[in-house]
Short mmCIF file of C-alpha atoms in Angstrom, two decimals:
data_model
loop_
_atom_site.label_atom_id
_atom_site.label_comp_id
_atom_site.label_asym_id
_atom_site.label_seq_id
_atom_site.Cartn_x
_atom_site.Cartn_y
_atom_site.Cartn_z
CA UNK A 21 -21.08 -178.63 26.47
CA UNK A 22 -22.01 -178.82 30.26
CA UNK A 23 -20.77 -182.22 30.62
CA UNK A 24 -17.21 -181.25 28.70
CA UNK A 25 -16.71 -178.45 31.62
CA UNK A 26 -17.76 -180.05 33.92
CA UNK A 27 -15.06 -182.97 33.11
CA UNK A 28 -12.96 -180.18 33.29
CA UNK A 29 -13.72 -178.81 36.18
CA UNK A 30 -13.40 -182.50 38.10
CA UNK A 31 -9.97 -183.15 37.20
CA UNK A 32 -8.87 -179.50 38.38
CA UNK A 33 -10.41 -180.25 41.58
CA UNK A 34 -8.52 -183.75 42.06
CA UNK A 35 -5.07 -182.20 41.42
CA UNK A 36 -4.43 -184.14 38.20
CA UNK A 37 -4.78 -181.59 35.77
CA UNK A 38 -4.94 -177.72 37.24
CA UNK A 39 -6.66 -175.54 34.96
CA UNK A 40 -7.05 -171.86 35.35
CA UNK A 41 -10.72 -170.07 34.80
CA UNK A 42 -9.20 -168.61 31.51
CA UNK A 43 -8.08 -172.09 30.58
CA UNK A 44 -11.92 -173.31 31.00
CA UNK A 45 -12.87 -169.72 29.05
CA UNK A 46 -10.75 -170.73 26.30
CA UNK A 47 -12.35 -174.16 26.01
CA UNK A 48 -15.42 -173.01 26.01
CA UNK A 49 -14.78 -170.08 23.31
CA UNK A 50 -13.37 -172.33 21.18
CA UNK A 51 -16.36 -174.83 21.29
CA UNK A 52 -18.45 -172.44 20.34
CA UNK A 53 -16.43 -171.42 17.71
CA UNK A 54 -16.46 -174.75 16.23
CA UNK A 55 -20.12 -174.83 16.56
CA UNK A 56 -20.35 -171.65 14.61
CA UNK A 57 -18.75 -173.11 11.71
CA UNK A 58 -20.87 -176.50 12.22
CA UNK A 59 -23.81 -174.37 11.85
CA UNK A 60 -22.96 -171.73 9.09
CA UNK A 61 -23.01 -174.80 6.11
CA UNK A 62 -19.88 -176.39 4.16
CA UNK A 63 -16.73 -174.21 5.10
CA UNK A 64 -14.05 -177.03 3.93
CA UNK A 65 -15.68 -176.74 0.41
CA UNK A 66 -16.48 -174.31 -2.45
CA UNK A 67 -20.68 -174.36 -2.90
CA UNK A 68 -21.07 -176.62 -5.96
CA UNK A 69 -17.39 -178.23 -5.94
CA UNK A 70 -17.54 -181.86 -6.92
CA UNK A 71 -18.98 -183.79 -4.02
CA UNK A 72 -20.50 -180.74 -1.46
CA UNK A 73 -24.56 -180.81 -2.40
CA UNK A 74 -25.70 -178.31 -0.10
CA UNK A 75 -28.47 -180.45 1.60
CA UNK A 76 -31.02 -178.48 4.02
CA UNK A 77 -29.38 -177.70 7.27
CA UNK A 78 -32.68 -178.56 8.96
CA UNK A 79 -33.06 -182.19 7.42
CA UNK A 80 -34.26 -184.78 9.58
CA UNK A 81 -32.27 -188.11 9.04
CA UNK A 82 -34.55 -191.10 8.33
CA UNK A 83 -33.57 -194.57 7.71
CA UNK A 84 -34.03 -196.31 4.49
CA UNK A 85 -36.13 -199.36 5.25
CA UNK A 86 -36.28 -202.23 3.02
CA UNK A 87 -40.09 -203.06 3.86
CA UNK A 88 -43.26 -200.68 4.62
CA UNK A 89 -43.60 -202.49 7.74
CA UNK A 90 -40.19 -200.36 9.29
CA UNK A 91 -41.09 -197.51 6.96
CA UNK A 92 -40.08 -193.77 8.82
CA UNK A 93 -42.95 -191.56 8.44
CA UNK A 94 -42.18 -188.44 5.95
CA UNK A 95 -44.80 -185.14 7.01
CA UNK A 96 -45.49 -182.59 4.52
CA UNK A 97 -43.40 -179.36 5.20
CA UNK A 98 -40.58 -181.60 5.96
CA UNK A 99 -37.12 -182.17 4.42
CA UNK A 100 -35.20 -185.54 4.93
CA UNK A 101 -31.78 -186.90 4.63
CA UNK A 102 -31.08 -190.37 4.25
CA UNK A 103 -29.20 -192.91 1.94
CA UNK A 104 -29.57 -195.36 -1.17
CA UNK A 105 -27.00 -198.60 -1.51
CA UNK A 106 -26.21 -199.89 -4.60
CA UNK A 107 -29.03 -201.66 -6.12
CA UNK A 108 -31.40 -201.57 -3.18
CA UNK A 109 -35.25 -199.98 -3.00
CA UNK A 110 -36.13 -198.49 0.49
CA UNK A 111 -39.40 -197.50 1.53
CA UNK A 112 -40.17 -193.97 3.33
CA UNK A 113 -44.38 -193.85 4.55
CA UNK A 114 -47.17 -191.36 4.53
CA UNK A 115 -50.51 -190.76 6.20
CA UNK A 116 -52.38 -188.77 4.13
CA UNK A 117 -55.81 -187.46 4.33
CA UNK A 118 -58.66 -187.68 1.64
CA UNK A 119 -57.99 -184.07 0.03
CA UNK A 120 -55.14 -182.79 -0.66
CA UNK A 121 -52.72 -183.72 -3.26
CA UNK A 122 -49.04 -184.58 -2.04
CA UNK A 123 -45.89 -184.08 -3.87
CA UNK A 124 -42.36 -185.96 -2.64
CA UNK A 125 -39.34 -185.14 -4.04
CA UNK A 126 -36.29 -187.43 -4.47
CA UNK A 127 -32.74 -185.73 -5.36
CA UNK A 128 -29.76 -188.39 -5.19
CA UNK A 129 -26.15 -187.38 -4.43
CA UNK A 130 -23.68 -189.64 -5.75
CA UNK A 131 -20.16 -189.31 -4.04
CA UNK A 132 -17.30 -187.37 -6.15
CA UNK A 133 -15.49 -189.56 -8.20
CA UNK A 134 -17.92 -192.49 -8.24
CA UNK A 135 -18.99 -194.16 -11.75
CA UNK A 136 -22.15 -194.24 -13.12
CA UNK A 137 -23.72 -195.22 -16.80
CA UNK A 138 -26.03 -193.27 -18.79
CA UNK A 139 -28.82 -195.03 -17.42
CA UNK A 140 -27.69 -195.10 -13.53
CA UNK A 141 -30.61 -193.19 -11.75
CA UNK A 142 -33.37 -193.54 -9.80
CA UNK A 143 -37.25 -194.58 -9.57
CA UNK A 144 -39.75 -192.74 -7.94
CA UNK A 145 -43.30 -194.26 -6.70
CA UNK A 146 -45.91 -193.70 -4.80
CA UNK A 147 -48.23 -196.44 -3.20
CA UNK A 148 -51.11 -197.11 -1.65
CA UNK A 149 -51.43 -199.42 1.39
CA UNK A 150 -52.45 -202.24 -1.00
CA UNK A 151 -48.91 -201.88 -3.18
CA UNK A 152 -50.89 -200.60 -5.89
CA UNK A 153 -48.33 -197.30 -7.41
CA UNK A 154 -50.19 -193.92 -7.56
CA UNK A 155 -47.47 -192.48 -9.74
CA UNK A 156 -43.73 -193.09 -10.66
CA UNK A 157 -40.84 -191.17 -12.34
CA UNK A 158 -37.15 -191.64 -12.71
CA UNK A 159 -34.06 -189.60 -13.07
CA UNK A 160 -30.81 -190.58 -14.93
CA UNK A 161 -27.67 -189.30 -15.36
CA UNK A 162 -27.68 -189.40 -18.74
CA UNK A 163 -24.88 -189.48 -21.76
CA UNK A 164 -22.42 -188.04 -19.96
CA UNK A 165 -21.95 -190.12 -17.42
CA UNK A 166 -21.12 -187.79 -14.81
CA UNK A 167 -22.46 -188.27 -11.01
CA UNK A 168 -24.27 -185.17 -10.01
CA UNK A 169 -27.48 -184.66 -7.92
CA UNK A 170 -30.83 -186.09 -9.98
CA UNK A 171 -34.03 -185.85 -8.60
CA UNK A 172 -37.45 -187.85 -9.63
CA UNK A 173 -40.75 -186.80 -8.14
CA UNK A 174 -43.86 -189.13 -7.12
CA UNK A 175 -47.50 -187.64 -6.55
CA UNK A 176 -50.55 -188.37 -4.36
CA UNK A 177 -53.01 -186.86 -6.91
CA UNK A 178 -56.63 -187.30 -4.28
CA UNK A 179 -59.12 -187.31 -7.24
CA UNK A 180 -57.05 -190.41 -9.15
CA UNK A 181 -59.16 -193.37 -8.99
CA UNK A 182 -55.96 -195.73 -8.12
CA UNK A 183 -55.02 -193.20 -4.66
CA UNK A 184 -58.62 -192.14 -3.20
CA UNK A 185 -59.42 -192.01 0.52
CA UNK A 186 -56.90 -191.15 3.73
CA UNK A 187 -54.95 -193.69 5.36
CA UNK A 188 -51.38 -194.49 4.85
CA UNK A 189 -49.10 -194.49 1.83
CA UNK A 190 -45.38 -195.00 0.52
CA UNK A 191 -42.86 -193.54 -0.94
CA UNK A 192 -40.64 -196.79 -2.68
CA UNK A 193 -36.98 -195.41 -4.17
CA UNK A 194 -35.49 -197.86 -6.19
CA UNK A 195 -31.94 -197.60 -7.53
CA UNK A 196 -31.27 -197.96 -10.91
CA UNK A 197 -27.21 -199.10 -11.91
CA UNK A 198 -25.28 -200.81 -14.54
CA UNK A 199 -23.03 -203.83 -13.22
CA UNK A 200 -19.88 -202.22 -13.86
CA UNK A 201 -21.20 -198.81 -12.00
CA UNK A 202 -19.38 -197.93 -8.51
CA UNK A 203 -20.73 -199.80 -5.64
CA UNK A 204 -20.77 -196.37 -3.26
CA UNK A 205 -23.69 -195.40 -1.49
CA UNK A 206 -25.60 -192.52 -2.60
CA UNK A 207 -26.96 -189.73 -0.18
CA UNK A 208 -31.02 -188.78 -0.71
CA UNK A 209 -32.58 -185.53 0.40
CA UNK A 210 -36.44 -185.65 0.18
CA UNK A 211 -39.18 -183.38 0.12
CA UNK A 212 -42.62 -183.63 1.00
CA UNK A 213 -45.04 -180.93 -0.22
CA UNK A 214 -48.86 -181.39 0.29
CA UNK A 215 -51.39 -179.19 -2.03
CA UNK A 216 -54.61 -178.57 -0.49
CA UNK A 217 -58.19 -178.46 -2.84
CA UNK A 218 -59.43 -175.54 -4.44
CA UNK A 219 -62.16 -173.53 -2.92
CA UNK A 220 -64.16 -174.11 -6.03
CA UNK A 221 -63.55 -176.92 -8.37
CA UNK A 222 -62.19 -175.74 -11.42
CA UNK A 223 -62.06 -177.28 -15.51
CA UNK A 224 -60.24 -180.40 -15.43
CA UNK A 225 -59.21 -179.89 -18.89
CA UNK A 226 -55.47 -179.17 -20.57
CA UNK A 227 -54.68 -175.18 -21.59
CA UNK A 228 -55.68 -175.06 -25.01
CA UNK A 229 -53.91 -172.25 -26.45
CA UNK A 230 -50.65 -170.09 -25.27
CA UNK A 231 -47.93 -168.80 -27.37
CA UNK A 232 -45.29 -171.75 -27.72
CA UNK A 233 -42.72 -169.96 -30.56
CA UNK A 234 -39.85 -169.78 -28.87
CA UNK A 235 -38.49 -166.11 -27.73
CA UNK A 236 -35.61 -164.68 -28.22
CA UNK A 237 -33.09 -164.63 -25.94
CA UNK A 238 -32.52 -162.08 -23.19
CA UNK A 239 -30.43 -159.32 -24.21
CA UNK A 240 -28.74 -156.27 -21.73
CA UNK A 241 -25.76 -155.92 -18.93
CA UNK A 242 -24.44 -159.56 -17.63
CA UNK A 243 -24.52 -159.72 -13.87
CA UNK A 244 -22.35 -161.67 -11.89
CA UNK A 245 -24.58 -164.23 -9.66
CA UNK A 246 -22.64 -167.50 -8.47
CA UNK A 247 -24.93 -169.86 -8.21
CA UNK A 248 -25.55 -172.47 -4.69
CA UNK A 249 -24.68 -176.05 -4.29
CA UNK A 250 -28.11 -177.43 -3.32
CA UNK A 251 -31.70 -177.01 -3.71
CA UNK A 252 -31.69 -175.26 -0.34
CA UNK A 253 -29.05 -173.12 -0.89
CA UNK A 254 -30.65 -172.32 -4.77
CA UNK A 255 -29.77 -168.43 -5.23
CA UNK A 256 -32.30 -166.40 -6.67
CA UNK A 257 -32.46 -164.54 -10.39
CA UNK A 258 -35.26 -162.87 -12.01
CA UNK A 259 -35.25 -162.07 -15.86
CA UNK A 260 -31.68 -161.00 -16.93
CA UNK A 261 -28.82 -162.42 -17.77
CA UNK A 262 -26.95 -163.94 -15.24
CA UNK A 263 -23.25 -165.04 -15.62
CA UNK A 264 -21.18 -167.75 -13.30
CA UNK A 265 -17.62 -169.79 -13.51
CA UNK A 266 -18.39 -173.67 -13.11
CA UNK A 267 -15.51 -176.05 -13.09
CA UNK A 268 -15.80 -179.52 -14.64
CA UNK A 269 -18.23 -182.20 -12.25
CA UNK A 270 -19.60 -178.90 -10.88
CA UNK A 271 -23.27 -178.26 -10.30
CA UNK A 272 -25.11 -174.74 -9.93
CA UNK A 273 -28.37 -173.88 -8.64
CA UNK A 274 -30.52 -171.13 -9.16
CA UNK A 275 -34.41 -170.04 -8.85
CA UNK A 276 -36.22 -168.09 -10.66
CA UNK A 277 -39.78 -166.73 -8.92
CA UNK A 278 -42.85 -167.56 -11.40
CA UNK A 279 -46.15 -166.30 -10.15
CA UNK A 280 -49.08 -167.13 -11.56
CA UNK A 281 -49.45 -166.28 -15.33
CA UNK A 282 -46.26 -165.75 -16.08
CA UNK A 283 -44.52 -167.66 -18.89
CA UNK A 284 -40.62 -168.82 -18.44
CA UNK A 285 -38.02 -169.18 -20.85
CA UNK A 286 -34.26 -169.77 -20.08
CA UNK A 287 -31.07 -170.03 -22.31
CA UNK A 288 -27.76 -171.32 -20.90
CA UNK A 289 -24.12 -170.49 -22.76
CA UNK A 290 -21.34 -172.29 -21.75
CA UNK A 291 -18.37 -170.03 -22.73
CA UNK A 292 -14.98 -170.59 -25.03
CA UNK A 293 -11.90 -171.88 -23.83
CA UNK A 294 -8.76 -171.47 -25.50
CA UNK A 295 -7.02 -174.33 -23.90
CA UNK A 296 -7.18 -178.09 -25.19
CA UNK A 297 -8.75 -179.88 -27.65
CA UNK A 298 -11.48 -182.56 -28.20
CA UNK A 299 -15.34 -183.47 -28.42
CA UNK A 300 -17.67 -183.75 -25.14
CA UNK A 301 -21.17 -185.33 -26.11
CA UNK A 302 -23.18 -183.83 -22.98
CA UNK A 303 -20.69 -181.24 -21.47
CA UNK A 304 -23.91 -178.66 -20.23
CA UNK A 305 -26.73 -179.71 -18.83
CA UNK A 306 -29.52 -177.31 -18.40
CA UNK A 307 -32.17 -178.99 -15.71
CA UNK A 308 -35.74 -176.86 -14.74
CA UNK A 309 -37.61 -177.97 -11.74
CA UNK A 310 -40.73 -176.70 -10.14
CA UNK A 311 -40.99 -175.58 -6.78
CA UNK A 312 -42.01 -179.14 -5.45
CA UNK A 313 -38.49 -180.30 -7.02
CA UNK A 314 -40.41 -182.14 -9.64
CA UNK A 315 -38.62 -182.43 -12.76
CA UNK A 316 -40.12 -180.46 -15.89
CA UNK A 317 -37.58 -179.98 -18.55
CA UNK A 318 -33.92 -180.75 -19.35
CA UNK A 319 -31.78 -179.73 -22.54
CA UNK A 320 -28.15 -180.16 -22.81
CA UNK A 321 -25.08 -179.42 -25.17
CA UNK A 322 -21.98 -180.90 -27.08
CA UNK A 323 -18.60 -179.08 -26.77
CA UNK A 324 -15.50 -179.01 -28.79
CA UNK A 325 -13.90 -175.32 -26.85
CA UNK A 326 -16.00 -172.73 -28.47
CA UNK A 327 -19.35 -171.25 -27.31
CA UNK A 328 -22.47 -172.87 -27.43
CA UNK A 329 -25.56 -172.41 -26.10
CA UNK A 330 -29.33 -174.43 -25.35
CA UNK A 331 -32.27 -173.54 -24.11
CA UNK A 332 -35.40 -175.11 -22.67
CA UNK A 333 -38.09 -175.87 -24.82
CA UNK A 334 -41.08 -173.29 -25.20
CA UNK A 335 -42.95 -173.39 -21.31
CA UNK A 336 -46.54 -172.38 -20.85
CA UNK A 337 -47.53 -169.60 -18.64
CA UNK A 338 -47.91 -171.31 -15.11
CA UNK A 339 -51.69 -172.24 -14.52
CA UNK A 340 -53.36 -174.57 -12.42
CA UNK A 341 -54.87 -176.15 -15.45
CA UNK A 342 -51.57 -177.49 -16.44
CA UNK A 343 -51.33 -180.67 -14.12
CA UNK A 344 -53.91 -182.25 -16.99
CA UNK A 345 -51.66 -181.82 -19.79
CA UNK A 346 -49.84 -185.30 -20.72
CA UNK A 347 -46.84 -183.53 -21.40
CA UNK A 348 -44.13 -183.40 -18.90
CA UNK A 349 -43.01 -179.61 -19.43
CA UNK A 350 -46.56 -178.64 -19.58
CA UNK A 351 -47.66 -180.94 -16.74
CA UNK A 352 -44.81 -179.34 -14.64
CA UNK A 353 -46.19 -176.09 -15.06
CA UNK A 354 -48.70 -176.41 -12.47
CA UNK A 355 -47.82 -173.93 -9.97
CA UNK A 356 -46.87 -170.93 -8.87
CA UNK A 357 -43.52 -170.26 -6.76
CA UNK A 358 -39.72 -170.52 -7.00
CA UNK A 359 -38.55 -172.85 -10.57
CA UNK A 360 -35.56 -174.55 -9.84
CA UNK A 361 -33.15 -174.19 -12.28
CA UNK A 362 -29.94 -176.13 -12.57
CA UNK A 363 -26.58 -176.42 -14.29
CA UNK A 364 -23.83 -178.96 -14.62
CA UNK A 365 -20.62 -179.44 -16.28
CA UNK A 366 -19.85 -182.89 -17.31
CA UNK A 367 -16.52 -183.99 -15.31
CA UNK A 368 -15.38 -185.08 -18.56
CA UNK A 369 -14.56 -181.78 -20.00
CA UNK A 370 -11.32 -181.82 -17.87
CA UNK A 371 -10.21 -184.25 -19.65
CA UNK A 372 -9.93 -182.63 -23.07
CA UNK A 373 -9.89 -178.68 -21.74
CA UNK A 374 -8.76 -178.65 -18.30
CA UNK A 375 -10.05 -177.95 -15.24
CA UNK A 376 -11.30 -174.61 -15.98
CA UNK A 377 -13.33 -172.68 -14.90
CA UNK A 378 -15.41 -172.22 -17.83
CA UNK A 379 -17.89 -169.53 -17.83
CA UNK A 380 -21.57 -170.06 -18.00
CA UNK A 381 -24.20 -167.60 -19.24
CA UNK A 382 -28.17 -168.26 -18.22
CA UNK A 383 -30.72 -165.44 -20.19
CA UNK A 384 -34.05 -166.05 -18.17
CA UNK A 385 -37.72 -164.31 -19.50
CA UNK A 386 -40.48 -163.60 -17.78
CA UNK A 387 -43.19 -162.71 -20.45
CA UNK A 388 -47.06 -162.28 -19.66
CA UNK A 389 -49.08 -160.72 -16.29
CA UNK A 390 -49.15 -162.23 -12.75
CA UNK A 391 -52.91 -162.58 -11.81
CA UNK A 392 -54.24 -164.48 -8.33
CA UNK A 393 -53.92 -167.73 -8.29
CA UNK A 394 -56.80 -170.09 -8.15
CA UNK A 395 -58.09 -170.22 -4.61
CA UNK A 396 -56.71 -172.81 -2.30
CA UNK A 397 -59.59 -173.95 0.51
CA UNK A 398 -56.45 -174.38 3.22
CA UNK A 399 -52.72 -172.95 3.39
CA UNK A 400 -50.20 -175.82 1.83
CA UNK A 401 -47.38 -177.09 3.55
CA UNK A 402 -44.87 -175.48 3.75
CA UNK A 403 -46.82 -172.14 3.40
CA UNK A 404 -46.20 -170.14 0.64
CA UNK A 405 -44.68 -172.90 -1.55
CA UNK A 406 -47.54 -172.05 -4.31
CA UNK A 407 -47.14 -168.27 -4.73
CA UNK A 408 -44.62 -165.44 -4.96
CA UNK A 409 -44.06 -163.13 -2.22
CA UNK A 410 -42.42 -159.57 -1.79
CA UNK A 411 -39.40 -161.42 0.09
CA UNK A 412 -39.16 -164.18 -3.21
CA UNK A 413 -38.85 -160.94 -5.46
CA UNK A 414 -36.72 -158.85 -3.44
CA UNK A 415 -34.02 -162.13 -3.37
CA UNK A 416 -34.37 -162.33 -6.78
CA UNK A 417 -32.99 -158.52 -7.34
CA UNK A 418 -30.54 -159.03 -4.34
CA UNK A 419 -29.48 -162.46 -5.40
CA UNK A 420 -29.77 -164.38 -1.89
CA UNK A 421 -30.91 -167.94 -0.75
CA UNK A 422 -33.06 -166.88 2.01
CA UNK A 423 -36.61 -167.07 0.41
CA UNK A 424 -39.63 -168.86 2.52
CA UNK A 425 -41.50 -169.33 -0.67
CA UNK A 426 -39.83 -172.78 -1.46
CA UNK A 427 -39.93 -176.47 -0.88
CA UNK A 428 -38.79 -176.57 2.81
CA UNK A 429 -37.27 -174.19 4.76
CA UNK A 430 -34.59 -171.72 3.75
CA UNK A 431 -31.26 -173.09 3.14
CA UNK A 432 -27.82 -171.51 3.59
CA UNK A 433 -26.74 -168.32 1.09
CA UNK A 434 -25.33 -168.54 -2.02
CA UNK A 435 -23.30 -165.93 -4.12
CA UNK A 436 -22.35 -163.77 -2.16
CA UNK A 437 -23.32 -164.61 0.47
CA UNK A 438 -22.10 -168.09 0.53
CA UNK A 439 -18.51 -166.53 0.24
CA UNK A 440 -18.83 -164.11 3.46
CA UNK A 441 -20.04 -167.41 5.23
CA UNK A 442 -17.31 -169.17 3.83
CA UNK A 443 -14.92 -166.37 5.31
CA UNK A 444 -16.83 -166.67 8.58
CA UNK A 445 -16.01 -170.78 8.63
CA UNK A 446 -12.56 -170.47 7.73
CA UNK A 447 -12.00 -167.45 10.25
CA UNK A 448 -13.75 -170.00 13.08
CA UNK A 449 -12.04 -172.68 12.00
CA UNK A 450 -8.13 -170.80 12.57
CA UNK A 451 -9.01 -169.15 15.27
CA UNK A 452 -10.61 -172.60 16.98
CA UNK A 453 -7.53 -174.77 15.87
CA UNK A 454 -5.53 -171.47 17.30
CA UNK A 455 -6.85 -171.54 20.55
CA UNK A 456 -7.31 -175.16 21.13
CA UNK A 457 -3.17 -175.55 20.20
CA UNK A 458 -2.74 -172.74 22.96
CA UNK A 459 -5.36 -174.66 25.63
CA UNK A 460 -2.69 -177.86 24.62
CA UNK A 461 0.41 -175.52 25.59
CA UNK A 462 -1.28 -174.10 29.05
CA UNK A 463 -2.41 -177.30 29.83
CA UNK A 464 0.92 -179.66 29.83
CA UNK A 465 2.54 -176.00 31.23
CA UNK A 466 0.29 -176.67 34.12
CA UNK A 467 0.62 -180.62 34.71
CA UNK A 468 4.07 -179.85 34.57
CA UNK A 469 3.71 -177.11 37.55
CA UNK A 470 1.67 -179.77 38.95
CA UNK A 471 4.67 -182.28 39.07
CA UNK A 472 6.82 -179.52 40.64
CA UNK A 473 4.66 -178.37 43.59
CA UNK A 474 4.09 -182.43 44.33
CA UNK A 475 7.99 -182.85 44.52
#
């Protein structure tokens, strides 16, 4: 900004282009403008459009690098932004200490409009030093074939024979495509999340018994909650039933505070439509995360125009003791915090019903008593990421983005709060373009002065 006016300022001075003091104010007024709408998130798009994930606006870009050797270095607390090529595996790295466990979180972003197969996706590891893999997951897209955000976890578990000790570690991302898949590059937002020991070592055995019949659903007055576009942005809901409009290729997130003890259950409707006709094999797709990103359930449904509805299968209550269970939507039931969940539309329902919007119902339950959690020796990083705090319950009853008890920092609003700011970016953005196509009328008004006094 100081060198723009000061480039100003030097050609006023050396009589080629005379600009008044309110010329400069303008300029400067309308920069900052600009930079208000740079800041405030996604103003040219509607949060969860086709195409606008609402990444983290305090990512860190990191390169991709094809060996560990060039590997950026990924610290716990931190959120990145980087990028995936068709068909390559990049390497991010660690240094870890002997003690904690440490979670990192992989969501890919395929472009709008880019084509994927069911089994397009990503894999997740973690490695030691020695190439040996701690852990590995993957994500897909799934039967219906429609690009939306995916993400695949990989864990640094410090009591697993394979990871022990400190020292450094990676983080290998592999993509996953068919050969007749688009060649586009995909955009990556990770996470890094590190869990430090328990004051006192607990069992290291699986929950035994908790009720796994599956409740009914949520009943009582629907409440109007649009959902955000990214993990960041994820608007909070507690237990109620929620109700959004999602247009085809669209993707919704929401989170839902868990605290310890407390059992979730969630049901999503995807409403009628009385427009078109056909059969969509995957049209809903009902994703829960925990609040490391790391994938724990998914359910989805068919559609042929009337209502349906699926929910996720029976979830324990959230205990420590969870992580030893083999199963994934046990296993991913391991802490406390903000549960990620999110919804998309197949793009494919345009095609037989139109472009919508379609309405979208989710009944979430929160059965059983909060109780401490288990005693953590250190604070994790980020804090709070393992528990549920007064400002994590008091977003869930106001419905707004701005909680610090999740994966990285706070991310821009959603609902309504997401339209005021998208208000805010479209009032910058006139009023900039405004004032800058003024500035271009004052200024060629004053070269052509200029001319005039040098005749």
């Amino acid at each position: 900004m100081g060198r723009r006016t000061a480039w100003w300022r030097t050609r006023a001075q050396d009589g080629r282009t005379p600009v008044s003091g309110a010329v400069r104010r303008v300029v400067v007024l309308a920069a900052v403008l600009c930079a208000t709408v740079a800041l405030t998130g996604r103003p040219a798009l509607a949060a969860g459009s086709p195409g606008s994930y609402g990444y983290d606006q305090d990512d860190r870009v990191v390169d991709a690098a094809t060996g560990t050797a060039d590997a950026e270095e990924l610290k716990a607390g931190g959120t990145y932004r980087s990028s995936l090529p068709k068909g390559a595996g990049v390497y991010y790295g660690l240094d870890l200490d002997a003690t904690s466990n440490t979670y990192v979180s992989v969501t890919a972003v395929p472009p709008a409009g880019t084509t994927v197969a069911a089994t397009d996706g990503i894999k997740v590891s973690m490695q030691n030093a020695q190439g040996t893999a701690c852990t590995h997951r993957s994500a897909t897209f799934g039967a219906g074939r429609s690009p939306h955000p995916v993400a695949a976890w990989a864990v640094r578990e410090a009591g697993r024979i394979l990871c022990k000790g400190s020292g450094k570690y990676y983080v290998f991302v592999q993509r996953v495509d068919a050969s007749d898949s688009s060649p586009d590059t995909w955009g990556l937002e990770l996470t890094a999340v590190s869990e430090p020991p328990l004051t006192q070592a607990g069992t290291t055995g699986p929950p035994q018994d908790w009720n796994s019949a599956s409740p009914e659903a949520v009943t009582g007055e629907t409440r109007r909650r649009a959902g955000g576009s990214g993990f960041a942005g994820a608007v909070a809901v507690g237990q109620g039933v929620w109700r959004d409009d999602i247009g085809p290729g669209r993707t919704l997130f929401y989170k839902v505070p868990v605290d310890w003890g407390q059992q979730l259950s969630v049901t999503a409707e995807l409403g009628a439509t009385d427009g078109g006709s056909g059969y969509v094999t995957r049209a809903l797709d009902l994703a829960l995360y925990n609040p490391v990103r790391g994938s724990v359930d998914q359910a989805g449904i068919s559609y042929q125009g009337s209502e349906r509805s699926v929910a996720l299968d029976p979830l324990p209550p959230v205990e420590y003791r969870n992580r030893f269970s083999v199963v994934d939507h046990v296993n991913g039931m391991r802490f406390a915090g903000s549960y990620y969940l999110v919804v998309h539309l197949d793009a494919q329902v345009a095609d037989d019903f139109g472009q919508g919007p379609f309405p979208v119902t989710l009944r979430v339950r929160l059965a059983g008593t909060a109780h401490t959690g288990p005693g953590y020796a250190a604070e994790p990083d980020p804090r709070n990421v393992f528990e549920v705090t007064a400002q994590d319950r008091a977003a869930a009853a106001a419905g707004s983005a701005g909680s610090i008890g999740s994966a990285g920092s706070a991310g821009s609003a959603g609902g309504d709060g997401d339209t005021a700011m998208k208000v805010l970016a479209v009032a910058g953005i006139g009023a900039g373009s405004l004032l800058l196509a003024t500035l271009g009328v004052w200024t060629v008004s004053a070269r052509r002065r200029a001319s005039t006094t040098a005749l």
